[in-house]
Amino acid sequence: MLLRANREGGTSMGQRELADVLRDLAWTIHRLVPDVAGIEPLPTSELAVIKHIQASPNITVTELARQLGMQQSNASAAVRNLVERGLVARERDPGDRRVTRLTPTQKSLAEKDSIDTVWSGTVQTAMTRLTPEQSAALEAASGALEALDQALHTEYPGPGVAQ
C-alpha cells in the first residue's frame, strides 16, 4: 500500500488508498461475520436488499430497486430468494390490494441482531490485536467515517431518489 509523507514527517494515506482500505475492510467483515454467526451467508445483493427492507419496511419491489439502483429483475430475484429463506414477507397493501409491500420477518430481525452482535464482537476482537494508538485512532475516526457514509448517501442516493 502506498503511503505519502505528511508535514510532520510521518506517513498518511491518500484518498484513493483510504477508499481501497475501506472497501477491503468492508468485504473482509462482510465475509467473516456470517461464518462467525453460524448462519448461511447472503450474497451481497441480498444483504443490501434485506438491510434496506429492514430500514424501510413496507417498501415495494419497484421502490426498492429504484432506491438501491438495481434492475427490477435483480431486485425481484433477491426478494424471491429472501422470501424462500423466510427473511422477507410479502403483504398486500390494505389500501390498494394490487400493491405488494415487503416487510422483514421475525427470523430476519433475529438474524439481524445476531449479525450485528457478532459483527461488533468480531471487530472488537480484531481491535485487541492493534496497538492502543491504532485503536484510539479508529475510535476517533468513527464520527468522520459516519459523516463520509452520510455524504455518500446524499451524493449518490440511487436513481429516482430525491436529493
mmCIF file of C-alpha atoms in Angstrom:
data_model
loop_
_atom_site.group_PDB
_atom_site.id
_atom_site.type_symbol
_atom_site.label_atom_id
_atom_site.label_comp_id
_atom_site.label_asym_id
_atom_site.label_seq_id
_atom_site.Cartn_x
_atom_site.Cartn_y
_atom_site.Cartn_z
ATOM 1 C CA MET A 1 0.000 0.000 0.000
ATOM 2 C CA LEU A 2 1.259 3.449 -0.901
ATOM 3 C CA LEU A 3 1.616 5.954 1.891
ATOM 4 C CA ARG A 4 2.531 9.617 1.478
ATOM 5 C CA ALA A 5 4.735 11.620 3.777
ATOM 6 C CA ASN A 6 2.801 14.218 5.732
ATOM 7 C CA ARG A 7 4.008 17.600 7.012
ATOM 8 C CA GLU A 8 5.019 16.193 10.387
ATOM 9 C CA GLY A 9 7.371 13.710 8.743
ATOM 10 C CA GLY A 10 5.123 10.696 9.272
ATOM 11 C CA THR A 11 3.072 8.937 6.660
ATOM 12 C CA SER A 12 -0.512 9.459 5.635
ATOM 13 C CA MET A 13 -2.842 7.654 3.355
ATOM 14 C CA GLY A 14 -4.143 9.340 0.218
ATOM 15 C CA GLN A 15 -7.859 9.426 -0.519
ATOM 16 C CA ARG A 16 -7.590 6.671 -3.133
ATOM 17 C CA GLU A 17 -5.713 4.410 -0.730
ATOM 18 C CA LEU A 18 -8.241 5.173 2.017
ATOM 19 C CA ALA A 19 -11.087 4.204 -0.317
ATOM 20 C CA ASP A 20 -9.281 0.939 -1.130
ATOM 21 C CA VAL A 21 -8.708 0.146 2.545
ATOM 22 C CA LEU A 22 -12.334 0.885 3.436
ATOM 23 C CA ARG A 23 -13.558 -1.340 0.578
ATOM 24 C CA ASP A 24 -11.235 -4.187 1.623
ATOM 25 C CA LEU A 25 -12.264 -3.826 5.263
ATOM 26 C CA ALA A 26 -15.967 -3.893 4.371
ATOM 27 C CA TRP A 27 -15.508 -7.031 2.260
ATOM 28 C CA THR A 28 -13.487 -8.754 4.978
ATOM 29 C CA ILE A 29 -16.135 -8.040 7.610
ATOM 30 C CA HIS A 30 -18.945 -8.998 5.217
ATOM 31 C CA ARG A 31 -17.186 -12.310 4.507
ATOM 32 C CA LEU A 32 -16.305 -13.159 8.123
ATOM 33 C CA VAL A 33 -19.397 -12.204 10.096
ATOM 34 C CA PRO A 34 -21.902 -14.749 8.713
ATOM 35 C CA ASP A 35 -19.357 -17.550 9.251
ATOM 36 C CA VAL A 36 -18.813 -16.460 12.838
ATOM 37 C CA ALA A 37 -22.548 -16.035 13.438
ATOM 38 C CA GLY A 38 -23.195 -19.565 12.214
ATOM 39 C CA ILE A 39 -25.741 -18.543 9.607
ATOM 40 C CA GLU A 40 -25.756 -19.147 5.893
ATOM 41 C CA PRO A 41 -24.035 -16.192 4.180
ATOM 42 C CA LEU A 42 -26.138 -13.946 1.970
ATOM 43 C CA PRO A 43 -24.942 -12.770 -1.439
ATOM 44 C CA THR A 44 -24.048 -9.080 -1.392
ATOM 45 C CA SER A 45 -27.133 -8.089 -3.399
ATOM 46 C CA GLU A 46 -29.428 -9.941 -0.993
ATOM 47 C CA LEU A 47 -27.647 -8.427 2.002
ATOM 48 C CA ALA A 48 -28.206 -4.938 0.546
ATOM 49 C CA VAL A 49 -31.868 -5.770 -0.109
ATOM 50 C CA ILE A 50 -32.561 -7.202 3.355
ATOM 51 C CA LYS A 51 -30.812 -4.296 5.086
ATOM 52 C CA HIS A 52 -32.894 -1.854 3.037
ATOM 53 C CA ILE A 53 -36.143 -3.680 3.791
ATOM 54 C CA GLN A 54 -35.272 -3.733 7.493
ATOM 55 C CA ALA A 55 -34.595 0.014 7.367
ATOM 56 C CA SER A 56 -37.663 0.750 5.189
ATOM 57 C CA PRO A 57 -40.398 -1.787 5.938
ATOM 58 C CA ASN A 58 -43.473 -1.762 3.686
ATOM 59 C CA ILE A 59 -41.452 -0.802 0.617
ATOM 60 C CA THR A 60 -42.444 -2.146 -2.805
ATOM 61 C CA VAL A 61 -40.055 -4.024 -5.101
ATOM 62 C CA THR A 62 -40.159 -1.108 -7.555
ATOM 63 C CA GLU A 63 -39.233 1.404 -4.841
ATOM 64 C CA LEU A 64 -36.546 -0.956 -3.543
ATOM 65 C CA ALA A 65 -34.966 -1.378 -6.982
ATOM 66 C CA ARG A 66 -35.002 2.363 -7.640
ATOM 67 C CA GLN A 67 -33.566 3.307 -4.246
ATOM 68 C CA LEU A 68 -30.783 0.705 -4.455
ATOM 69 C CA GLY A 69 -30.036 1.424 -8.112
ATOM 70 C CA MET A 70 -30.786 -2.180 -9.080
ATOM 71 C CA GLN A 71 -32.521 -3.597 -12.116
ATOM 72 C CA GLN A 72 -36.124 -4.506 -11.264
ATOM 73 C CA SER A 73 -35.470 -8.144 -12.259
ATOM 74 C CA ASN A 74 -32.430 -8.371 -9.960
ATOM 75 C CA ALA A 75 -34.327 -6.846 -7.049
ATOM 76 C CA SER A 76 -37.225 -9.260 -7.670
ATOM 77 C CA ALA A 77 -34.851 -12.251 -7.746
ATOM 78 C CA ALA A 78 -33.183 -11.152 -4.496
ATOM 79 C CA VAL A 79 -36.585 -10.669 -2.840
ATOM 80 C CA ARG A 80 -37.767 -14.087 -4.085
ATOM 81 C CA ASN A 81 -34.690 -15.751 -2.525
ATOM 82 C CA LEU A 82 -35.162 -13.860 0.738
ATOM 83 C CA VAL A 83 -38.839 -14.878 0.851
ATOM 84 C CA GLU A 84 -37.823 -18.527 0.282
ATOM 85 C CA ARG A 85 -35.344 -18.257 3.171
ATOM 86 C CA GLY A 86 -38.041 -16.835 5.421
ATOM 87 C CA LEU A 87 -36.316 -13.473 5.813
ATOM 88 C CA VAL A 88 -38.844 -11.290 3.956
ATOM 89 C CA ALA A 89 -42.634 -11.402 3.810
ATOM 90 C CA ARG A 90 -44.821 -10.067 1.016
ATOM 91 C CA GLU A 91 -48.011 -8.421 2.232
ATOM 92 C CA ARG A 92 -50.870 -6.874 0.283
ATOM 93 C CA ASP A 93 -51.318 -3.157 0.829
ATOM 94 C CA PRO A 94 -54.633 -2.790 2.700
ATOM 95 C CA GLY A 95 -55.355 0.445 0.831
ATOM 96 C CA ASP A 96 -54.633 -0.986 -2.626
ATOM 97 C CA ARG A 97 -54.792 -4.769 -2.941
ATOM 98 C CA ARG A 98 -52.850 -4.593 -6.244
ATOM 99 C CA VAL A 99 -49.730 -3.398 -4.383
ATOM 100 C CA THR A 100 -47.438 -5.795 -2.538
ATOM 101 C CA ARG A 101 -45.305 -4.477 0.318
ATOM 102 C CA LEU A 102 -42.141 -6.081 1.661
ATOM 103 C CA THR A 103 -41.515 -6.486 5.376
ATOM 104 C CA PRO A 104 -38.756 -8.172 7.370
ATOM 105 C CA THR A 105 -39.806 -11.333 9.183
ATOM 106 C CA GLN A 106 -39.105 -12.121 12.825
ATOM 107 C CA LYS A 107 -36.417 -14.532 11.602
ATOM 108 C CA SER A 108 -34.818 -11.695 9.632
ATOM 109 C CA LEU A 109 -34.876 -9.365 12.617
ATOM 110 C CA ALA A 110 -33.458 -12.100 14.896
ATOM 111 C CA GLU A 111 -30.629 -12.776 12.431
ATOM 112 C CA LYS A 112 -30.017 -9.032 12.122
ATOM 113 C CA ASP A 113 -29.491 -8.806 15.866
ATOM 114 C CA SER A 114 -27.229 -11.855 15.768
ATOM 115 C CA ILE A 115 -25.196 -10.498 12.869
ATOM 116 C CA ASP A 116 -24.940 -7.054 14.468
ATOM 117 C CA THR A 117 -23.794 -8.592 17.771
ATOM 118 C CA VAL A 118 -21.244 -10.855 16.112
ATOM 119 C CA TRP A 119 -20.177 -8.060 13.744
ATOM 120 C CA SER A 120 -19.288 -5.735 16.604
ATOM 121 C CA GLY A 121 -17.688 -8.580 18.562
ATOM 122 C CA THR A 122 -15.609 -9.642 15.547
ATOM 123 C CA VAL A 123 -14.356 -6.096 15.062
ATOM 124 C CA GLN A 124 -13.745 -5.625 18.800
ATOM 125 C CA THR A 125 -11.748 -8.865 18.967
ATOM 126 C CA ALA A 126 -9.634 -7.857 15.971
ATOM 127 C CA MET A 127 -9.019 -4.449 17.541
ATOM 128 C CA THR A 128 -7.421 -6.129 20.579
ATOM 129 C CA ARG A 129 -4.578 -7.079 18.217
ATOM 130 C CA LEU A 130 -3.897 -3.413 17.410
ATOM 131 C CA THR A 131 -1.725 -1.023 19.323
ATOM 132 C CA PRO A 132 -3.527 1.303 21.734
ATOM 133 C CA GLU A 133 -2.705 4.177 19.370
ATOM 134 C CA GLN A 134 -4.259 2.373 16.388
ATOM 135 C CA SER A 135 -7.408 1.550 18.358
ATOM 136 C CA ALA A 136 -7.712 5.138 19.567
ATOM 137 C CA ALA A 137 -7.252 6.449 16.010
ATOM 138 C CA LEU A 138 -10.037 4.181 14.731
ATOM 139 C CA GLU A 139 -12.365 5.202 17.531
ATOM 140 C CA ALA A 140 -11.575 8.875 16.923
ATOM 141 C CA ALA A 141 -12.284 8.438 13.201
ATOM 142 C CA SER A 142 -15.732 6.863 13.710
ATOM 143 C CA GLY A 143 -17.521 10.224 13.561
ATOM 144 C CA ALA A 144 -15.712 11.186 10.371
ATOM 145 C CA LEU A 145 -16.477 7.794 8.807
ATOM 146 C CA GLU A 146 -20.142 8.181 9.706
ATOM 147 C CA ALA A 147 -20.145 11.644 8.093
ATOM 148 C CA LEU A 148 -18.498 10.143 4.993
ATOM 149 C CA ASP A 149 -21.232 7.492 4.814
ATOM 150 C CA GLN A 150 -23.908 10.204 5.089
ATOM 151 C CA ALA A 151 -22.185 12.286 2.401
ATOM 152 C CA LEU A 152 -22.059 9.294 0.072
ATOM 153 C CA HIS A 153 -25.758 8.597 0.621
ATOM 154 C CA THR A 154 -26.528 12.257 -0.086
ATOM 155 C CA GLU A 155 -24.270 12.448 -3.141
ATOM 156 C CA TYR A 156 -25.306 9.078 -4.602
ATOM 157 C CA PRO A 157 -28.807 8.265 -3.321
ATOM 158 C CA GLY A 158 -29.619 5.988 -6.235
ATOM 159 C CA PRO A 159 -31.647 6.501 -9.388
ATOM 160 C CA GLY A 160 -35.011 8.164 -8.930
ATOM 161 C CA VAL A 161 -34.403 9.181 -5.309
ATOM 162 C CA ALA A 162 -34.901 12.840 -4.473
ATOM 163 C CA GLN A 163 -31.854 14.579 -3.106
#
